[in-house]
Amino acid sequence: MCLVLIGWRAHPEYRLIVAANRDEFYTRPTESMRRWTEVPGMIAGRDVGARGRTEGEPPGTWLGLWENAGRFAAVTNVRNPLDDRPDARSRGALLMDFLRGVSRDGVADFPAPENYVQQVAEAPDDYNGYNVVVSDLRSLWWHSNRALAGVPRQLAPGFHGLSNAGFVTSAPVGPDAELTAAARIWPKVREGLGALRKVVGSEPDSVERYFEVLSDPTEAPEELLPDTGVPHEMERALSAGFIAHTIHGTRASTVLLVREDGGFEIAERSFGPQGAPLGEVRLSGVIARP
């Protein structure tokens, strides 16, 4: 994922609201969101191009919901071309372990979000740079193995945004609440959270409005471009919320709404080069009351 916008207990009728874009090379093998037959209860897209998968191992994912117990997770990479080890474990496996309830040592004991991120924080070099958010719909936790502090953090009720830098941008509930972050806020995160807050405040049940938030192609002004080590023209292209490019761009937009009664709706739109629409999937169900 390259843009994850979250409303956590930010509306009286919704426990969790997520709007997220996955940006990736168009050549990377990917399957659209579905219910997984080999992992009952899993709803997620499928990253079948990850390095290091063993035969018979389920693919990874970038965002998923385990409806049997209400476990949610999403990941973004922390972009740094000089910090990419081919022998690192796939970031998709980081999500799959939590969603399936597997501790870092491989034991299926369903660790709480706090315990899980504390375990992975003890081994920051197992993976290339990441941001991860995990939740059991009781608490929401964030961790980055490239954050300055390097300490997992529980996210308070409110709004939170992630992109490809090792920090989270947050604001409490309230129309005038200011966004805060450990570093300069990326423009697409700032604009995305502003738009998300408006939708949550006016039409919180509108999946279409959340997709509109994710479809913003505006590139950051020159003076506000991040510097992540990629060529300048690519940095500009990657600064948009929705990236329509020839080689690398937004492959999937996902909206997840989890109501306080446990009902949920999740929708995904897939895209090809230059943002060409490829299809849409919508699923719904009920999870155990958190």
Short mmCIF file of C-alpha atoms in Angstrom, two decimals:
data_model
loop_
_atom_site.label_atom_id
_atom_site.label_comp_id
_atom_site.label_asym_id
_atom_site.label_seq_id
_atom_site.Cartn_x
_atom_site.Cartn_y
_atom_site.Cartn_z
CA MET A 1 0.00 0.00 0.00
CA CYS A 2 1.10 3.54 -0.59
CA LEU A 3 -1.77 5.49 0.94
CA VAL A 4 -3.80 4.30 3.91
CA LEU A 5 -6.42 6.62 5.44
CA ILE A 6 -8.16 5.46 8.61
CA GLY A 7 -11.06 6.63 10.71
CA TRP A 8 -10.81 4.77 14.02
CA ARG A 9 -13.86 5.14 16.26
CA ALA A 10 -14.35 8.46 14.52
CA HIS A 11 -18.11 8.07 14.00
CA PRO A 12 -20.72 6.74 16.45
CA GLU A 13 -21.98 4.11 13.98
CA TYR A 14 -18.63 2.92 12.65
CA ARG A 15 -15.80 1.22 14.52
CA LEU A 16 -13.37 1.32 11.58
CA ILE A 17 -13.30 3.14 8.25
CA VAL A 18 -10.42 2.56 5.83
CA ALA A 19 -9.71 4.02 2.40
CA ALA A 20 -6.45 2.82 0.85
CA ASN A 21 -4.52 2.72 -2.42
CA ARG A 22 -1.99 0.05 -3.27
CA ASP A 23 0.73 1.34 -5.61
CA GLU A 24 2.91 -1.26 -7.30
CA PHE A 25 4.58 -2.18 -10.57
CA TYR A 26 1.96 -3.26 -13.09
CA THR A 27 4.01 -6.34 -13.93
CA ARG A 28 3.85 -7.74 -10.38
CA PRO A 29 1.50 -10.76 -10.35
CA THR A 30 -1.62 -9.86 -8.36
CA GLU A 31 -5.07 -11.33 -7.85
CA SER A 32 -8.09 -9.26 -6.90
CA MET A 33 -9.77 -9.28 -3.49
CA ARG A 34 -11.76 -12.38 -2.60
CA ARG A 35 -12.58 -14.82 0.18
CA TRP A 36 -9.66 -17.23 0.35
CA THR A 37 -10.43 -20.94 0.15
CA GLU A 38 -7.11 -21.95 1.74
CA VAL A 39 -7.50 -19.53 4.67
CA PRO A 40 -11.18 -19.65 5.69
CA GLY A 41 -12.43 -16.26 6.84
CA MET A 42 -9.73 -14.27 5.02
CA ILE A 43 -10.81 -11.43 2.74
CA ALA A 44 -7.96 -9.76 0.87
CA GLY A 45 -6.25 -9.20 -2.42
CA ARG A 46 -3.47 -11.63 -3.23
CA ASP A 47 0.16 -10.70 -3.88
CA VAL A 48 1.40 -13.74 -5.75
CA GLY A 49 4.64 -12.07 -6.85
CA ALA A 50 6.34 -11.81 -3.45
CA ARG A 51 9.90 -13.07 -3.12
CA GLY A 52 10.74 -16.06 -0.97
CA ARG A 53 7.41 -17.89 -0.95
CA THR A 54 7.72 -21.61 -0.37
CA GLU A 55 5.66 -24.13 -2.30
CA GLY A 56 2.16 -24.42 -0.85
CA GLU A 57 2.46 -21.25 1.24
CA PRO A 58 -0.49 -18.87 0.85
CA PRO A 59 0.34 -15.61 -0.94
CA GLY A 60 0.77 -12.39 0.99
CA THR A 61 -1.43 -9.33 0.90
CA TRP A 62 -1.27 -5.59 1.42
CA LEU A 63 -4.59 -5.16 3.25
CA GLY A 64 -6.87 -7.77 4.71
CA LEU A 65 -9.75 -8.60 7.03
CA TRP A 66 -10.17 -11.91 8.84
CA GLU A 67 -13.94 -11.93 9.31
CA ASN A 68 -13.99 -14.91 11.69
CA ALA A 69 -12.52 -12.77 14.48
CA GLY A 70 -12.45 -9.20 13.17
CA ARG A 71 -8.71 -8.91 12.66
CA PHE A 72 -7.61 -6.15 10.26
CA ALA A 73 -4.16 -5.25 8.95
CA ALA A 74 -2.56 -3.07 6.28
CA VAL A 75 1.03 -2.36 5.28
CA THR A 76 2.98 0.19 3.26
CA ASN A 77 6.63 0.07 2.31
CA VAL A 78 9.01 2.77 3.51
CA ARG A 79 10.55 3.89 0.23
CA ASN A 80 14.36 3.93 0.08
CA PRO A 81 16.06 2.34 -2.96
CA LEU A 82 19.30 1.95 -0.97
CA ASP A 83 17.53 -0.04 1.77
CA ASP A 84 16.17 -2.99 -0.18
CA ARG A 85 17.50 -6.42 0.74
CA PRO A 86 16.46 -9.24 -1.59
CA ASP A 87 16.80 -11.75 1.26
CA ALA A 88 14.32 -9.94 3.54
CA ARG A 89 11.02 -11.60 4.33
CA SER A 90 8.02 -10.40 2.33
CA ARG A 91 6.08 -7.57 3.98
CA GLY A 92 2.92 -9.39 2.93
CA ALA A 93 3.85 -12.20 5.32
CA LEU A 94 3.96 -9.63 8.12
CA LEU A 95 0.23 -9.07 7.58
CA MET A 96 -0.63 -12.70 7.03
CA ASP A 97 0.91 -13.74 10.33
CA PHE A 98 -1.21 -11.27 12.27
CA LEU A 99 -4.43 -11.95 10.36
CA ARG A 100 -4.06 -15.70 10.83
CA GLY A 101 -3.14 -15.28 14.49
CA VAL A 102 0.46 -16.46 14.25
CA SER A 103 3.15 -15.05 16.54
CA ARG A 104 6.60 -14.14 15.24
CA ASP A 105 7.90 -17.52 16.44
CA GLY A 106 5.30 -19.33 14.33
CA VAL A 107 2.92 -20.28 17.14
CA ALA A 108 -0.79 -19.93 16.35
CA ASP A 109 -1.81 -18.20 19.59
CA PHE A 110 -3.65 -15.14 18.22
CA PRO A 111 -1.53 -12.43 19.82
CA ALA A 112 -3.27 -9.15 20.60
CA PRO A 113 -2.27 -6.26 18.33
CA GLU A 114 -0.03 -4.77 21.02
CA ASN A 115 1.79 -8.04 21.58
CA TYR A 116 2.21 -8.69 17.87
CA VAL A 117 3.79 -5.34 17.00
CA GLN A 118 6.04 -5.57 20.04
CA GLN A 119 7.25 -8.97 18.81
CA VAL A 120 8.04 -7.77 15.29
CA ALA A 121 9.67 -4.61 16.66
CA GLU A 122 12.27 -6.81 18.34
CA ALA A 123 13.56 -7.88 14.91
CA PRO A 124 13.56 -4.74 12.73
CA ASP A 125 15.76 -6.30 10.06
CA ASP A 126 13.50 -9.25 9.28
CA TYR A 127 11.80 -7.08 6.65
CA ASN A 128 12.62 -4.16 4.42
CA GLY A 129 11.18 -0.84 5.57
CA TYR A 130 7.48 -0.87 6.42
CA ASN A 131 4.58 0.77 8.18
CA VAL A 132 2.05 -1.69 9.54
CA VAL A 133 -1.30 -1.15 11.24
CA VAL A 134 -3.05 -4.03 12.99
CA SER A 135 -6.32 -4.23 14.89
CA ASP A 136 -8.64 -6.70 16.56
CA LEU A 137 -11.35 -3.98 16.49
CA ARG A 138 -10.71 -3.38 20.17
CA SER A 139 -7.45 -1.49 19.69
CA LEU A 140 -5.47 -0.19 16.72
CA TRP A 141 -1.66 -0.25 16.66
CA TRP A 142 0.99 1.12 14.29
CA HIS A 143 4.64 0.30 13.94
CA SER A 144 7.43 1.09 11.49
CA ASN A 145 10.82 -0.57 11.52
CA ARG A 146 12.23 2.64 10.05
CA ALA A 147 10.67 5.09 12.52
CA LEU A 148 13.01 7.36 14.46
CA ALA A 149 11.72 6.12 17.80
CA GLY A 150 11.27 2.52 16.68
CA VAL A 151 8.56 1.93 19.29
CA PRO A 152 5.06 0.63 18.46
CA ARG A 153 2.26 3.08 19.16
CA GLN A 154 -1.40 2.62 19.97
CA LEU A 155 -3.52 4.88 17.79
CA ALA A 156 -6.20 6.87 19.60
CA PRO A 157 -9.75 7.38 18.30
CA GLY A 158 -9.58 9.79 15.40
CA PHE A 159 -8.00 9.89 11.95
CA HIS A 160 -4.69 8.44 10.84
CA GLY A 161 -2.77 8.40 7.56
CA LEU A 162 0.22 6.48 6.20
CA SER A 163 2.20 6.61 3.00
CA ASN A 164 5.80 5.61 2.24
CA ALA A 165 7.67 7.34 5.06
CA GLY A 166 8.28 5.80 8.48
CA PHE A 167 5.74 7.80 10.47
CA VAL A 168 2.00 8.15 10.93
CA THR A 169 -0.04 11.36 10.63
CA SER A 170 -2.89 11.68 13.14
CA ALA A 171 -5.68 13.94 14.36
CA PRO A 172 -8.31 13.45 17.07
CA VAL A 173 -12.01 13.51 16.29
CA GLY A 174 -13.27 17.05 15.67
CA PRO A 175 -13.65 19.29 12.61
CA ASP A 176 -10.92 21.70 13.70
CA ALA A 177 -8.42 19.19 15.11
CA GLU A 178 -4.92 19.68 13.74
CA LEU A 179 -2.90 16.96 12.07
CA THR A 180 0.34 16.01 13.80
CA ALA A 181 3.27 13.85 12.73
CA ALA A 182 6.90 13.17 13.61
CA ALA A 183 8.09 14.72 10.33
CA ARG A 184 6.78 16.93 7.55
CA ILE A 185 3.38 15.61 6.50
CA TRP A 186 3.24 14.38 2.94
CA PRO A 187 0.76 16.41 0.82
CA LYS A 188 -1.27 13.40 -0.31
CA VAL A 189 -1.70 12.28 3.29
CA ARG A 190 -2.76 15.75 4.41
CA GLU A 191 -5.21 16.17 1.54
CA GLY A 192 -6.46 12.61 1.84
CA LEU A 193 -7.18 12.88 5.56
CA GLY A 194 -8.92 16.21 5.02
CA ALA A 195 -11.18 14.66 2.40
CA LEU A 196 -11.77 11.53 4.50
CA ARG A 197 -12.86 13.61 7.49
CA LYS A 198 -15.42 15.44 5.34
CA VAL A 199 -16.95 12.19 4.09
CA VAL A 200 -17.08 10.66 7.57
CA GLY A 201 -18.82 13.81 8.80
CA SER A 202 -21.40 13.96 6.01
CA GLU A 203 -21.89 10.60 4.24
CA PRO A 204 -20.13 7.93 6.32
CA ASP A 205 -21.93 5.05 4.60
CA SER A 206 -21.08 6.15 1.02
CA VAL A 207 -18.54 3.75 -0.47
CA GLU A 208 -18.56 5.83 -3.65
CA ARG A 209 -17.50 8.98 -1.81
CA TYR A 210 -14.52 7.17 -0.28
CA PHE A 211 -13.48 5.99 -3.73
CA GLU A 212 -13.61 9.64 -4.82
CA VAL A 213 -11.17 10.47 -2.01
CA LEU A 214 -8.80 7.81 -3.34
CA SER A 215 -9.05 8.94 -6.96
CA ASP A 216 -7.27 12.30 -6.52
CA PRO A 217 -4.48 12.53 -9.16
CA THR A 218 -3.04 15.82 -7.87
CA GLU A 219 0.75 15.83 -7.64
CA ALA A 220 2.50 17.65 -4.79
CA PRO A 221 3.82 21.17 -5.40
CA GLU A 222 7.52 21.23 -6.24
CA GLU A 223 8.51 22.75 -2.89
CA LEU A 224 6.62 20.03 -0.96
CA LEU A 225 7.84 16.96 -2.83
CA PRO A 226 9.22 14.24 -0.55
CA ASP A 227 12.78 13.10 -1.14
CA THR A 228 12.89 9.31 -0.95
CA GLY A 229 15.86 8.67 -3.21
CA VAL A 230 14.05 7.98 -6.49
CA PRO A 231 14.56 10.14 -9.62
CA HIS A 232 12.89 13.54 -9.45
CA GLU A 233 10.31 12.89 -12.17
CA MET A 234 9.28 9.63 -10.51
CA GLU A 235 9.12 11.36 -7.12
CA ARG A 236 6.66 13.84 -8.62
CA ALA A 237 4.52 11.09 -10.15
CA LEU A 238 4.50 9.10 -6.90
CA SER A 239 3.39 12.14 -4.89
CA ALA A 240 -0.19 11.85 -6.17
CA GLY A 241 -2.86 10.08 -4.16
CA PHE A 242 -3.90 8.12 -7.25
CA ILE A 243 -0.99 7.34 -9.56
CA ALA A 244 -1.67 6.73 -13.25
CA HIS A 245 1.64 5.85 -14.88
CA THR A 246 2.95 3.46 -17.50
CA ILE A 247 5.19 1.29 -15.30
CA HIS A 248 4.18 1.81 -11.66
CA GLY A 249 0.91 3.13 -10.27
CA THR A 250 -2.21 2.54 -8.24
CA ARG A 251 -3.16 -1.10 -8.78
CA ALA A 252 -6.04 -1.25 -6.29
CA SER A 253 -8.27 1.09 -4.29
CA THR A 254 -9.97 -0.44 -1.25
CA VAL A 255 -12.74 0.82 1.02
CA LEU A 256 -13.60 -0.98 4.27
CA LEU A 257 -16.48 0.01 6.56
CA VAL A 258 -16.97 -1.86 9.85
CA ARG A 259 -20.06 -0.87 11.81
CA GLU A 260 -20.37 -0.99 15.59
CA ASP A 261 -22.80 -3.92 15.29
CA GLY A 262 -20.15 -5.99 13.50
CA GLY A 263 -21.55 -5.65 10.00
CA PHE A 264 -19.00 -4.77 7.35
CA GLU A 265 -18.71 -3.88 3.69
CA ILE A 266 -15.48 -4.04 1.73
CA ALA A 267 -14.97 -2.98 -1.88
CA GLU A 268 -11.98 -3.01 -4.21
CA ARG A 269 -11.39 -1.43 -7.60
CA SER A 270 -8.48 -2.65 -9.71
CA PHE A 271 -6.51 -0.65 -12.27
CA GLY A 272 -3.95 -1.17 -15.00
CA PRO A 273 -1.39 1.13 -16.67
CA GLN A 274 -2.43 4.78 -16.90
CA GLY A 275 -5.20 4.08 -14.38
CA ALA A 276 -7.31 1.97 -16.74
CA PRO A 277 -10.19 0.37 -14.76
CA LEU A 278 -10.02 -3.43 -14.61
CA GLY A 279 -12.93 -4.35 -12.36
CA GLU A 280 -14.64 -4.04 -8.99
CA VAL A 281 -15.39 -6.50 -6.18
CA ARG A 282 -17.79 -5.88 -3.26
CA LEU A 283 -18.27 -8.18 -0.30
CA SER A 284 -20.14 -7.89 2.97
CA GLY A 285 -20.76 -9.87 6.12
CA VAL A 286 -20.93 -9.83 9.90
CA ILE A 287 -18.10 -10.39 12.34
CA ALA A 288 -18.31 -11.10 16.04
CA ARG A 289 -19.12 -7.98 18.05
CA PRO A 290 -15.74 -6.58 19.19
#
